[in-house]
mmCIF file of C-alpha atoms and ligand atoms in Angstrom:
data_model
loop_
_atom_site.group_PDB
_atom_site.id
_atom_site.type_symbol
_atom_site.label_atom_id
_atom_site.label_comp_id
_atom_site.label_asym_id
_atom_site.label_seq_id
_atom_site.Cartn_x
_atom_site.Cartn_y
_atom_site.Cartn_z
ATOM 1 C CA MET C 1 -13.987 40.771 14.135
ATOM 2 C CA SER C 2 -10.568 40.827 12.477
ATOM 3 C CA HIS C 3 -9.886 38.881 9.274
ATOM 4 C CA PRO C 4 -7.133 36.279 9.167
ATOM 5 C CA PRO C 5 -4.100 37.528 7.195
ATOM 6 C CA ILE C 6 -4.107 36.781 3.448
ATOM 7 C CA PRO C 7 -1.484 34.056 2.757
ATOM 8 C CA ILE C 8 1.524 35.209 0.737
ATOM 9 C CA ARG C 9 2.771 31.676 0.104
ATOM 10 C CA ARG C 10 0.128 29.510 -1.553
ATOM 11 C CA PRO C 11 1.378 25.983 -2.374
ATOM 12 C CA ARG C 12 -2.027 25.297 -3.915
ATOM 13 C CA ARG C 13 -1.050 27.484 -6.886
ATOM 14 C CA LEU C 14 1.135 24.612 -8.119
ATOM 15 C CA ARG C 15 -1.716 22.111 -7.885
ATOM 16 C CA ILE C 16 -4.318 23.960 -9.929
ATOM 17 C CA THR C 17 -4.115 22.169 -13.298
ATOM 18 C CA PRO C 18 -2.814 18.791 -14.459
ATOM 19 C CA ALA C 19 -0.244 20.600 -16.613
ATOM 20 C CA ILE C 20 1.178 22.509 -13.638
ATOM 21 C CA ARG C 21 1.150 19.386 -11.473
ATOM 22 C CA ASN C 22 3.044 17.495 -14.187
ATOM 23 C CA LEU C 23 5.569 20.320 -14.351
ATOM 24 C CA VAL C 24 6.477 20.271 -10.664
ATOM 25 C CA ARG C 25 6.238 16.523 -9.974
ATOM 26 C CA GLU C 26 9.348 15.357 -8.093
ATOM 27 C CA THR C 27 9.159 11.618 -8.716
ATOM 28 C CA GLN C 28 8.530 9.791 -11.994
ATOM 29 C CA LEU C 29 7.814 6.107 -12.324
ATOM 30 C CA ASP C 30 9.435 4.413 -15.278
ATOM 31 C CA THR C 31 8.697 0.943 -16.627
ATOM 32 C CA HIS C 32 12.465 0.336 -16.743
ATOM 33 C CA ASP C 33 12.586 0.472 -12.932
ATOM 34 C CA LEU C 34 10.201 -2.450 -12.540
ATOM 35 C CA ILE C 35 11.172 -6.102 -12.191
ATOM 36 C CA GLN C 36 8.650 -8.931 -12.554
ATOM 37 C CA PRO C 37 9.198 -12.112 -10.478
ATOM 38 C CA LEU C 38 8.491 -15.406 -12.289
ATOM 39 C CA PHE C 39 7.990 -18.846 -10.719
ATOM 40 C CA ILE C 40 9.306 -21.589 -12.987
ATOM 41 C CA VAL C 41 8.188 -25.232 -12.751
ATOM 42 C CA PRO C 42 9.272 -28.273 -14.790
ATOM 43 C CA GLY C 43 7.057 -29.457 -17.636
ATOM 44 C CA LYS C 44 5.346 -27.971 -20.659
ATOM 45 C CA ALA C 45 2.307 -25.753 -21.183
ATOM 46 C CA ILE C 46 1.855 -25.299 -17.438
ATOM 47 C CA ARG C 47 0.221 -22.156 -16.082
ATOM 48 C CA LYS C 48 -0.942 -22.962 -12.581
ATOM 49 C CA PRO C 49 -2.653 -20.187 -10.611
ATOM 50 C CA ILE C 50 -1.402 -19.358 -7.117
ATOM 51 C CA SER C 51 -4.572 -18.966 -5.090
ATOM 52 C CA SER C 52 -3.229 -16.380 -2.643
ATOM 53 C CA MET C 53 -1.764 -14.295 -5.508
ATOM 54 C CA PRO C 54 -4.490 -13.740 -8.125
ATOM 55 C CA GLY C 55 -2.960 -13.066 -11.542
ATOM 56 C CA ILE C 56 0.332 -14.806 -10.672
ATOM 57 C CA PHE C 57 1.112 -18.314 -11.888
ATOM 58 C CA GLN C 58 3.667 -21.073 -11.673
ATOM 59 C CA VAL C 59 4.767 -21.397 -15.287
ATOM 60 C CA SER C 60 6.762 -23.877 -17.318
ATOM 61 C CA VAL C 61 9.656 -22.471 -19.336
ATOM 62 C CA ASP C 62 7.668 -22.261 -22.609
ATOM 63 C CA GLN C 63 5.028 -20.155 -20.824
ATOM 64 C CA ALA C 64 7.680 -17.971 -19.201
ATOM 65 C CA VAL C 65 8.806 -17.095 -22.722
ATOM 66 C CA LEU C 66 5.320 -15.706 -23.416
ATOM 67 C CA ASP C 67 5.313 -13.699 -20.178
ATOM 68 C CA VAL C 68 8.731 -12.257 -20.949
ATOM 69 C CA ARG C 69 7.722 -11.348 -24.503
ATOM 70 C CA ARG C 70 4.891 -9.275 -23.039
ATOM 71 C CA ALA C 71 7.217 -7.751 -20.439
ATOM 72 C CA MET C 72 9.763 -6.807 -23.109
ATOM 73 C CA ALA C 73 7.067 -5.133 -25.225
ATOM 74 C CA LEU C 74 6.246 -3.004 -22.183
ATOM 75 C CA ASN C 75 9.896 -2.006 -21.623
ATOM 76 C CA LEU C 76 10.069 -3.682 -18.245
ATOM 77 C CA GLY C 77 13.386 -3.477 -16.399
ATOM 78 C CA GLY C 78 13.773 -7.235 -16.241
ATOM 79 C CA VAL C 79 12.639 -10.406 -14.537
ATOM 80 C CA ILE C 80 13.750 -12.252 -11.415
ATOM 81 C CA LEU C 81 13.457 -16.013 -11.602
ATOM 82 C CA PHE C 82 12.535 -18.502 -8.895
ATOM 83 C CA GLY C 83 12.780 -22.218 -9.631
ATOM 84 C CA ILE C 84 10.583 -24.939 -8.183
ATOM 85 C CA PRO C 85 12.395 -28.235 -8.855
ATOM 86 C CA ALA C 86 10.808 -31.639 -9.441
ATOM 87 C CA THR C 87 12.803 -33.155 -6.600
ATOM 88 C CA LYS C 88 14.273 -31.686 -3.436
ATOM 89 C CA ASP C 89 17.014 -32.990 -1.168
ATOM 90 C CA GLU C 90 18.879 -32.193 2.065
ATOM 91 C CA VAL C 91 21.269 -29.685 0.485
ATOM 92 C CA GLY C 92 19.223 -28.351 -2.452
ATOM 93 C CA SER C 93 21.431 -29.726 -5.226
ATOM 94 C CA ASP C 94 18.988 -28.905 -8.039
ATOM 95 C CA ALA C 95 19.920 -25.267 -7.400
ATOM 96 C CA TRP C 96 23.365 -25.711 -8.995
ATOM 97 C CA ARG C 97 22.811 -28.675 -11.327
ATOM 98 C CA GLU C 98 23.420 -27.758 -14.962
ATOM 99 C CA SER C 99 20.048 -29.267 -15.848
ATOM 100 C CA GLY C 100 18.367 -27.662 -12.810
ATOM 101 C CA ILE C 101 15.051 -25.937 -13.401
ATOM 102 C CA ILE C 102 16.313 -22.381 -13.028
ATOM 103 C CA GLN C 103 19.306 -23.051 -15.285
ATOM 104 C CA GLN C 104 16.922 -24.387 -17.968
ATOM 105 C CA ALA C 105 14.793 -21.273 -17.673
ATOM 106 C CA ILE C 106 17.751 -18.902 -17.823
ATOM 107 C CA ARG C 107 19.263 -20.672 -20.830
ATOM 108 C CA THR C 108 16.000 -20.555 -22.785
ATOM 109 C CA LEU C 109 15.235 -16.938 -21.944
ATOM 110 C CA ARG C 110 18.807 -15.888 -22.707
ATOM 111 C CA GLY C 111 18.507 -17.568 -26.102
ATOM 112 C CA GLU C 112 15.157 -15.971 -26.908
ATOM 113 C CA PHE C 113 15.838 -12.511 -25.487
ATOM 114 C CA PRO C 114 19.452 -11.384 -25.788
ATOM 115 C CA ASP C 115 18.517 -7.909 -24.466
ATOM 116 C CA LEU C 116 16.563 -9.062 -21.403
ATOM 117 C CA ALA C 117 17.972 -8.331 -17.942
ATOM 118 C CA ILE C 118 17.839 -11.727 -16.264
ATOM 119 C CA LEU C 119 18.071 -11.786 -12.483
ATOM 120 C CA ALA C 120 18.236 -15.107 -10.663
ATOM 121 C CA ASP C 121 17.235 -15.568 -7.040
ATOM 122 C CA THR C 122 20.207 -17.327 -5.525
ATOM 123 C CA CYS C 123 19.033 -19.380 -2.572
ATOM 124 C CA LEU C 124 18.535 -23.013 -1.626
ATOM 125 C CA CYS C 125 15.150 -22.969 0.138
ATOM 126 C CA GLU C 126 13.118 -23.881 -2.953
ATOM 127 C CA TYR C 127 15.455 -26.825 -3.474
ATOM 128 C CA THR C 128 15.854 -28.279 0.037
ATOM 129 C CA ASN C 129 13.396 -30.870 1.342
ATOM 130 C CA HIS C 130 13.218 -29.026 4.698
ATOM 131 C CA GLY C 131 12.627 -25.612 3.107
ATOM 132 C CA HIS C 132 15.482 -23.802 4.862
ATOM 133 C CA CYS C 133 17.984 -21.601 3.043
ATOM 134 C CA GLY C 134 20.952 -23.890 3.782
ATOM 135 C CA PRO C 135 21.792 -27.364 5.096
ATOM 136 C CA VAL C 136 20.561 -28.190 8.586
ATOM 137 C CA ARG C 137 23.311 -29.184 11.039
ATOM 138 C CA HIS C 138 22.745 -29.738 14.774
ATOM 139 C CA GLY C 139 19.284 -28.209 14.464
ATOM 140 C CA GLY C 140 20.599 -24.956 12.947
ATOM 141 C CA ILE C 141 21.319 -23.693 9.437
ATOM 142 C CA ALA C 142 25.037 -24.127 8.673
ATOM 143 C CA ASN C 143 26.273 -20.735 7.516
ATOM 144 C CA ASP C 144 29.716 -21.522 6.132
ATOM 145 C CA GLU C 145 28.723 -24.759 4.453
ATOM 146 C CA THR C 146 25.945 -22.824 2.703
ATOM 147 C CA LEU C 147 28.444 -20.287 1.330
ATOM 148 C CA GLU C 148 30.164 -22.873 -0.811
ATOM 149 C CA LEU C 149 26.817 -24.113 -2.173
ATOM 150 C CA LEU C 150 25.706 -20.554 -2.956
ATOM 151 C CA GLY C 151 28.949 -20.029 -4.859
ATOM 152 C CA ARG C 152 28.244 -23.100 -6.986
ATOM 153 C CA THR C 153 24.652 -21.993 -7.536
ATOM 154 C CA ALA C 154 25.675 -18.515 -8.669
ATOM 155 C CA VAL C 155 28.232 -19.977 -11.082
ATOM 156 C CA ALA C 156 25.619 -22.328 -12.556
ATOM 157 C CA GLN C 157 23.230 -19.403 -13.023
ATOM 158 C CA ALA C 158 25.983 -17.328 -14.628
ATOM 159 C CA GLN C 159 26.924 -20.191 -16.930
ATOM 160 C CA ALA C 160 23.293 -20.433 -18.040
ATOM 161 C CA GLY C 161 23.305 -16.724 -18.900
ATOM 162 C CA ALA C 162 22.104 -14.727 -15.881
ATOM 163 C CA ASP C 163 23.147 -11.060 -15.790
ATOM 164 C CA VAL C 164 22.575 -10.670 -12.069
ATOM 165 C CA VAL C 165 22.572 -13.132 -9.195
ATOM 166 C CA ALA C 166 20.527 -12.181 -6.169
ATOM 167 C CA PRO C 167 21.404 -14.037 -2.971
ATOM 168 C CA SER C 168 18.418 -14.017 -0.606
ATOM 169 C CA GLY C 169 19.439 -16.410 2.154
ATOM 170 C CA MET C 170 20.876 -13.856 4.627
ATOM 171 C CA MET C 171 23.982 -15.954 5.246
ATOM 172 C CA ASP C 172 26.957 -14.043 6.655
ATOM 173 C CA GLY C 173 29.625 -13.645 3.993
ATOM 174 C CA MET C 174 27.388 -14.715 1.087
ATOM 175 C CA VAL C 175 28.309 -11.796 -1.165
ATOM 176 C CA ALA C 176 32.068 -12.316 -0.788
ATOM 177 C CA ALA C 177 31.697 -16.062 -1.326
ATOM 178 C CA ILE C 178 29.648 -15.570 -4.495
ATOM 179 C CA ARG C 179 31.968 -12.861 -5.863
ATOM 180 C CA ASP C 180 34.939 -15.137 -5.307
ATOM 181 C CA ALA C 181 33.241 -18.119 -6.959
ATOM 182 C CA LEU C 182 32.058 -16.077 -9.964
ATOM 183 C CA ASP C 183 35.428 -14.434 -10.542
ATOM 184 C CA GLY C 184 37.197 -17.783 -10.165
ATOM 185 C CA GLU C 185 35.144 -19.142 -13.056
ATOM 186 C CA GLY C 186 35.594 -16.102 -15.294
ATOM 187 C CA PHE C 187 32.262 -14.414 -14.559
ATOM 188 C CA SER C 188 33.540 -11.049 -13.406
ATOM 189 C CA ARG C 189 30.863 -9.382 -15.576
ATOM 190 C CA VAL C 190 27.983 -10.906 -13.590
ATOM 191 C CA SER C 191 26.628 -8.551 -10.915
ATOM 192 C CA ILE C 192 25.381 -9.258 -7.427
ATOM 193 C CA LEU C 193 22.142 -7.763 -6.160
ATOM 194 C CA SER C 194 22.266 -8.621 -2.476
ATOM 195 C CA TYR C 195 19.133 -9.092 -0.425
ATOM 196 C CA ALA C 196 21.258 -7.337 2.188
ATOM 197 C CA VAL C 197 18.417 -6.125 4.371
ATOM 198 C CA LYS C 198 15.830 -8.871 4.526
ATOM 199 C CA TYR C 199 13.515 -9.123 7.480
ATOM 200 C CA ALA C 200 11.872 -12.234 8.951
ATOM 201 C CA SER C 201 8.421 -11.255 7.764
ATOM 202 C CA ALA C 202 4.866 -12.567 7.818
ATOM 203 C CA TYR C 203 4.456 -10.766 4.476
ATOM 204 C CA TYR C 204 6.191 -13.719 2.752
ATOM 205 C CA GLY C 205 3.173 -15.968 3.434
ATOM 206 C CA PRO C 206 1.730 -16.251 -0.098
ATOM 207 C CA PHE C 207 5.213 -16.646 -1.638
ATOM 208 C CA ARG C 208 5.666 -19.858 0.262
ATOM 209 C CA ASP C 209 2.675 -21.320 -1.609
ATOM 210 C CA ALA C 210 4.097 -20.026 -4.873
ATOM 211 C CA ALA C 211 7.654 -21.274 -4.335
ATOM 212 C CA GLU C 212 6.775 -24.282 -2.186
ATOM 213 C CA ASN C 213 9.536 -23.442 0.296
ATOM 214 C CA THR C 214 7.758 -23.348 3.662
ATOM 215 C CA PRO C 215 10.191 -24.625 6.323
ATOM 216 C CA THR C 216 9.109 -28.042 7.600
ATOM 217 C CA PHE C 217 10.283 -27.039 11.085
ATOM 218 C CA GLY C 218 11.031 -23.775 12.845
ATOM 219 C CA ASP C 219 11.238 -20.472 11.014
ATOM 220 C CA ARG C 220 13.876 -18.195 9.462
ATOM 221 C CA ARG C 221 14.396 -15.892 12.436
ATOM 222 C CA SER C 222 17.901 -17.218 13.106
ATOM 223 C CA TYR C 223 19.076 -15.780 9.773
ATOM 224 C CA GLN C 224 16.600 -13.139 8.582
ATOM 225 C CA MET C 225 16.485 -9.806 10.422
ATOM 226 C CA ASP C 226 14.306 -8.821 13.345
ATOM 227 C CA PRO C 227 11.617 -6.371 12.098
ATOM 228 C CA ALA C 228 12.327 -4.189 15.107
ATOM 229 C CA ASN C 229 15.837 -3.248 13.946
ATOM 230 C CA ARG C 230 16.785 -0.266 11.813
ATOM 231 C CA ARG C 231 20.424 0.399 12.741
ATOM 232 C CA GLU C 232 21.240 -3.225 11.989
ATOM 233 C CA ALA C 233 20.139 -2.577 8.395
ATOM 234 C CA MET C 234 23.023 -0.116 8.034
ATOM 235 C CA ILE C 235 25.449 -2.780 9.285
ATOM 236 C CA GLU C 236 24.104 -5.418 6.883
ATOM 237 C CA ALA C 237 24.233 -3.034 3.920
ATOM 238 C CA GLN C 238 27.760 -1.870 4.766
ATOM 239 C CA LEU C 239 29.023 -5.445 5.079
ATOM 240 C CA ASP C 240 27.605 -6.365 1.683
ATOM 241 C CA MET C 241 29.046 -3.237 0.063
ATOM 242 C CA ASP C 242 32.442 -4.118 1.554
ATOM 243 C CA GLU C 243 32.086 -7.669 0.220
ATOM 244 C CA GLY C 244 31.514 -6.365 -3.291
ATOM 245 C CA ALA C 245 27.757 -6.159 -3.787
ATOM 246 C CA ASP C 246 26.811 -4.155 -6.899
ATOM 247 C CA MET C 247 23.292 -3.381 -5.699
ATOM 248 C CA ILE C 248 21.548 -3.524 -2.329
ATOM 249 C CA MET C 249 17.986 -4.653 -1.628
ATOM 250 C CA VAL C 250 15.517 -3.951 1.163
ATOM 251 C CA LYS C 251 12.681 -6.419 1.702
ATOM 252 C CA PRO C 252 9.698 -6.286 2.322
ATOM 253 C CA GLY C 253 8.636 -2.889 0.981
ATOM 254 C CA LEU C 254 5.761 -1.007 2.560
ATOM 255 C CA ALA C 255 6.455 -1.767 6.211
ATOM 256 C CA TYR C 256 10.178 -0.926 5.757
ATOM 257 C CA MET C 257 10.136 2.350 3.824
ATOM 258 C CA ASP C 258 11.837 4.102 6.744
ATOM 259 C CA VAL C 259 14.710 1.641 6.413
ATOM 260 C CA LEU C 260 14.910 2.300 2.677
ATOM 261 C CA ALA C 261 14.935 6.061 3.217
ATOM 262 C CA SER C 262 17.683 5.803 5.861
ATOM 263 C CA LEU C 263 19.787 3.587 3.626
ATOM 264 C CA ARG C 264 19.426 6.047 0.755
ATOM 265 C CA GLN C 265 21.358 8.594 2.837
ATOM 266 C CA VAL C 266 24.447 6.368 2.983
ATOM 267 C CA VAL C 267 24.227 3.990 0.005
ATOM 268 C CA ASP C 268 25.323 5.315 -3.375
ATOM 269 C CA LEU C 269 24.941 1.954 -5.103
ATOM 270 C CA PRO C 270 21.605 1.274 -6.787
ATOM 271 C CA LEU C 271 18.977 0.440 -4.184
ATOM 272 C CA ALA C 272 16.203 -2.051 -4.816
ATOM 273 C CA ILE C 273 13.050 -2.677 -2.857
ATOM 274 C CA TYR C 274 11.097 -5.918 -3.006
ATOM 275 C CA SER C 275 7.382 -5.410 -2.537
ATOM 276 C CA VAL C 276 6.590 -8.949 -1.465
ATOM 277 C CA SER C 277 3.794 -11.464 -1.924
ATOM 278 C CA GLY C 278 1.793 -10.415 1.141
ATOM 279 C CA GLU C 279 1.733 -6.808 -0.035
ATOM 280 C CA TYR C 280 0.446 -7.949 -3.420
ATOM 281 C CA ALA C 281 -2.141 -10.241 -1.816
ATOM 282 C CA MET C 282 -3.510 -7.462 0.404
ATOM 283 C CA ILE C 283 -4.005 -5.102 -2.527
ATOM 284 C CA LYS C 284 -5.594 -7.838 -4.648
ATOM 285 C CA ALA C 285 -7.931 -8.966 -1.883
ATOM 286 C CA ALA C 286 -9.217 -5.465 -1.179
ATOM 287 C CA ALA C 287 -9.489 -4.648 -4.897
ATOM 288 C CA GLU C 288 -11.488 -7.818 -5.602
ATOM 289 C CA ARG C 289 -13.992 -6.702 -2.986
ATOM 290 C CA GLY C 290 -14.206 -3.290 -4.585
ATOM 291 C CA TRP C 291 -12.864 -1.657 -1.430
ATOM 292 C CA ILE C 292 -9.953 0.083 -3.129
ATOM 293 C CA ASP C 293 -9.053 1.249 -6.629
ATOM 294 C CA GLU C 294 -6.293 -1.182 -7.603
ATOM 295 C CA LYS C 295 -4.655 0.954 -10.264
ATOM 296 C CA ARG C 296 -4.476 4.077 -8.121
ATOM 297 C CA ILE C 297 -3.289 2.139 -5.057
ATOM 298 C CA VAL C 298 -0.541 0.397 -7.048
ATOM 299 C CA MET C 299 0.697 3.584 -8.702
ATOM 300 C CA GLU C 300 0.681 5.443 -5.392
ATOM 301 C CA THR C 301 2.573 2.632 -3.685
ATOM 302 C CA LEU C 302 5.195 2.328 -6.422
ATOM 303 C CA THR C 303 5.645 6.102 -6.466
ATOM 304 C CA GLY C 304 6.131 5.934 -2.707
ATOM 305 C CA PHE C 305 8.980 3.451 -3.125
ATOM 306 C CA LYS C 306 10.724 5.750 -5.575
ATOM 307 C CA ARG C 307 10.143 8.809 -3.407
ATOM 308 C CA ALA C 308 11.642 6.927 -0.450
ATOM 309 C CA GLY C 309 14.781 6.260 -2.496
ATOM 310 C CA ALA C 310 14.394 3.060 -4.533
ATOM 311 C CA ASP C 311 16.007 2.876 -7.972
ATOM 312 C CA ILE C 312 14.602 -0.577 -8.677
ATOM 313 C CA ILE C 313 11.247 -2.003 -7.632
ATOM 314 C CA ILE C 314 10.588 -5.737 -7.630
ATOM 315 C CA THR C 315 6.829 -6.212 -7.647
ATOM 316 C CA TYR C 316 4.254 -8.779 -8.729
ATOM 317 C CA HIS C 317 2.387 -5.832 -10.231
ATOM 318 C CA ALA C 318 5.314 -4.977 -12.556
ATOM 319 C CA THR C 319 3.779 -6.067 -15.865
ATOM 320 C CA GLN C 320 0.365 -4.668 -14.970
ATOM 321 C CA ALA C 321 1.857 -1.381 -13.779
ATOM 322 C CA ALA C 322 3.888 -1.100 -16.994
ATOM 323 C CA GLU C 323 0.662 -1.484 -18.968
ATOM 324 C CA TRP C 324 -0.922 1.296 -16.943
ATOM 325 C CA LEU C 325 2.136 3.508 -17.445
ATOM 326 C CA MET C 326 2.076 2.938 -21.200
ATOM 327 C CA GLU C 327 -1.588 3.854 -21.527
ATOM 328 C CA LYS C 328 -1.360 7.183 -19.685
HETATM 329 C C1 LIG K 401 13.646 -17.161 -0.332
HETATM 330 C C2 LIG K 401 12.848 -15.984 -0.713
HETATM 331 C C3 LIG K 401 11.664 -15.551 -0.099
HETATM 332 C C4 LIG K 401 11.208 -14.465 -0.841
HETATM 333 C C5 LIG K 401 12.133 -14.245 -1.864
HETATM 334 N N1 LIG K 401 13.151 -15.184 -1.753
HETATM 335 C C6 LIG K 401 10.864 -16.089 1.003
HETATM 336 C C7 LIG K 401 11.400 -16.345 2.323
HETATM 337 O O1 LIG K 401 12.494 -15.897 2.691
HETATM 338 O O2 LIG K 401 10.710 -17.057 3.038
HETATM 339 C C8 LIG K 401 9.934 -13.731 -0.542
HETATM 340 C C9 LIG K 401 9.256 -13.100 -1.665
HETATM 341 C C10 LIG K 401 7.852 -12.739 -1.440
HETATM 342 O O3 LIG K 401 7.231 -12.959 -0.383
HETATM 343 O O4 LIG K 401 7.288 -12.197 -2.387
HETATM 344 N N2 LIG K 401 14.906 -16.939 0.173
HETATM 345 ZN ZN1 LIG K 402 15.946 -18.927 0.890
#
């Protein structure tokens, strides 16, 4: 009986102690990479739980101030704001009204927190009475008419004090239209984080309760991407870079890490990933049943996003993860 050869290379040597593992770790999570989404509703002292997203609430502006104060103390990278208006209409006009809900939130947060990175989701679906991301014409969503409205919305958000506008409607030409509108109004310093690569995903389910933007008819497959397509992601990202995007986003996260990793090879701009509501809900549901260890699952998942190439991670776990990072 011959013995197997003694290995010369032993990768296990670098895993023996925590100190050695720390020394050779390739990817580090940082609280500054994390962005917390906030859902803003009109009113005062409102903190309404979202049943499919335990730990996440619709908050009035005064409550958002408290959430942001906590986020700032944890050195979070910033917040991304979604507005849920009191009234909706055919075109979503509350999105660009000076007194619109998201403008109120931005103005207050800008006043309270001069150093906060404020990102605004720039889309119309929370503001339209049909829940689509642009006006409905002849049964479809009118692309070019939407561009003008997105331009107005971005300008209103910039006027209120947003640092970054983040168009999420997957309209063709939206980045160029927004850049043009912003620059025309003197907001050349405001950046655009484009949801360039956004798939038509069932993982957005819980968000639609949170943002109250479920389409009243049809779905978003005529504008959001087909989950089966990877090469098309390169085309979408390239178009948005050519149109002047400052940062590029992939969304959802977990099921699209291959897309993120491929994009990283060709995109030198900062890359963001949005780990969406359904991903959060799955982790929460399993953790509540005691089937998984929430903290370890979240840290492993966030580390995975960074390893795959993300610079910025938008996650409903942002504040919680920052707390965990601070305590270690
Ligand atoms: C709206 C928008 C959506 C999300 C962010 N912006 C939903 C959608 O397109 O239906 C999803 C976020 C999430 O699920 O966490 N344009
Ligand atoms: Zn939308």
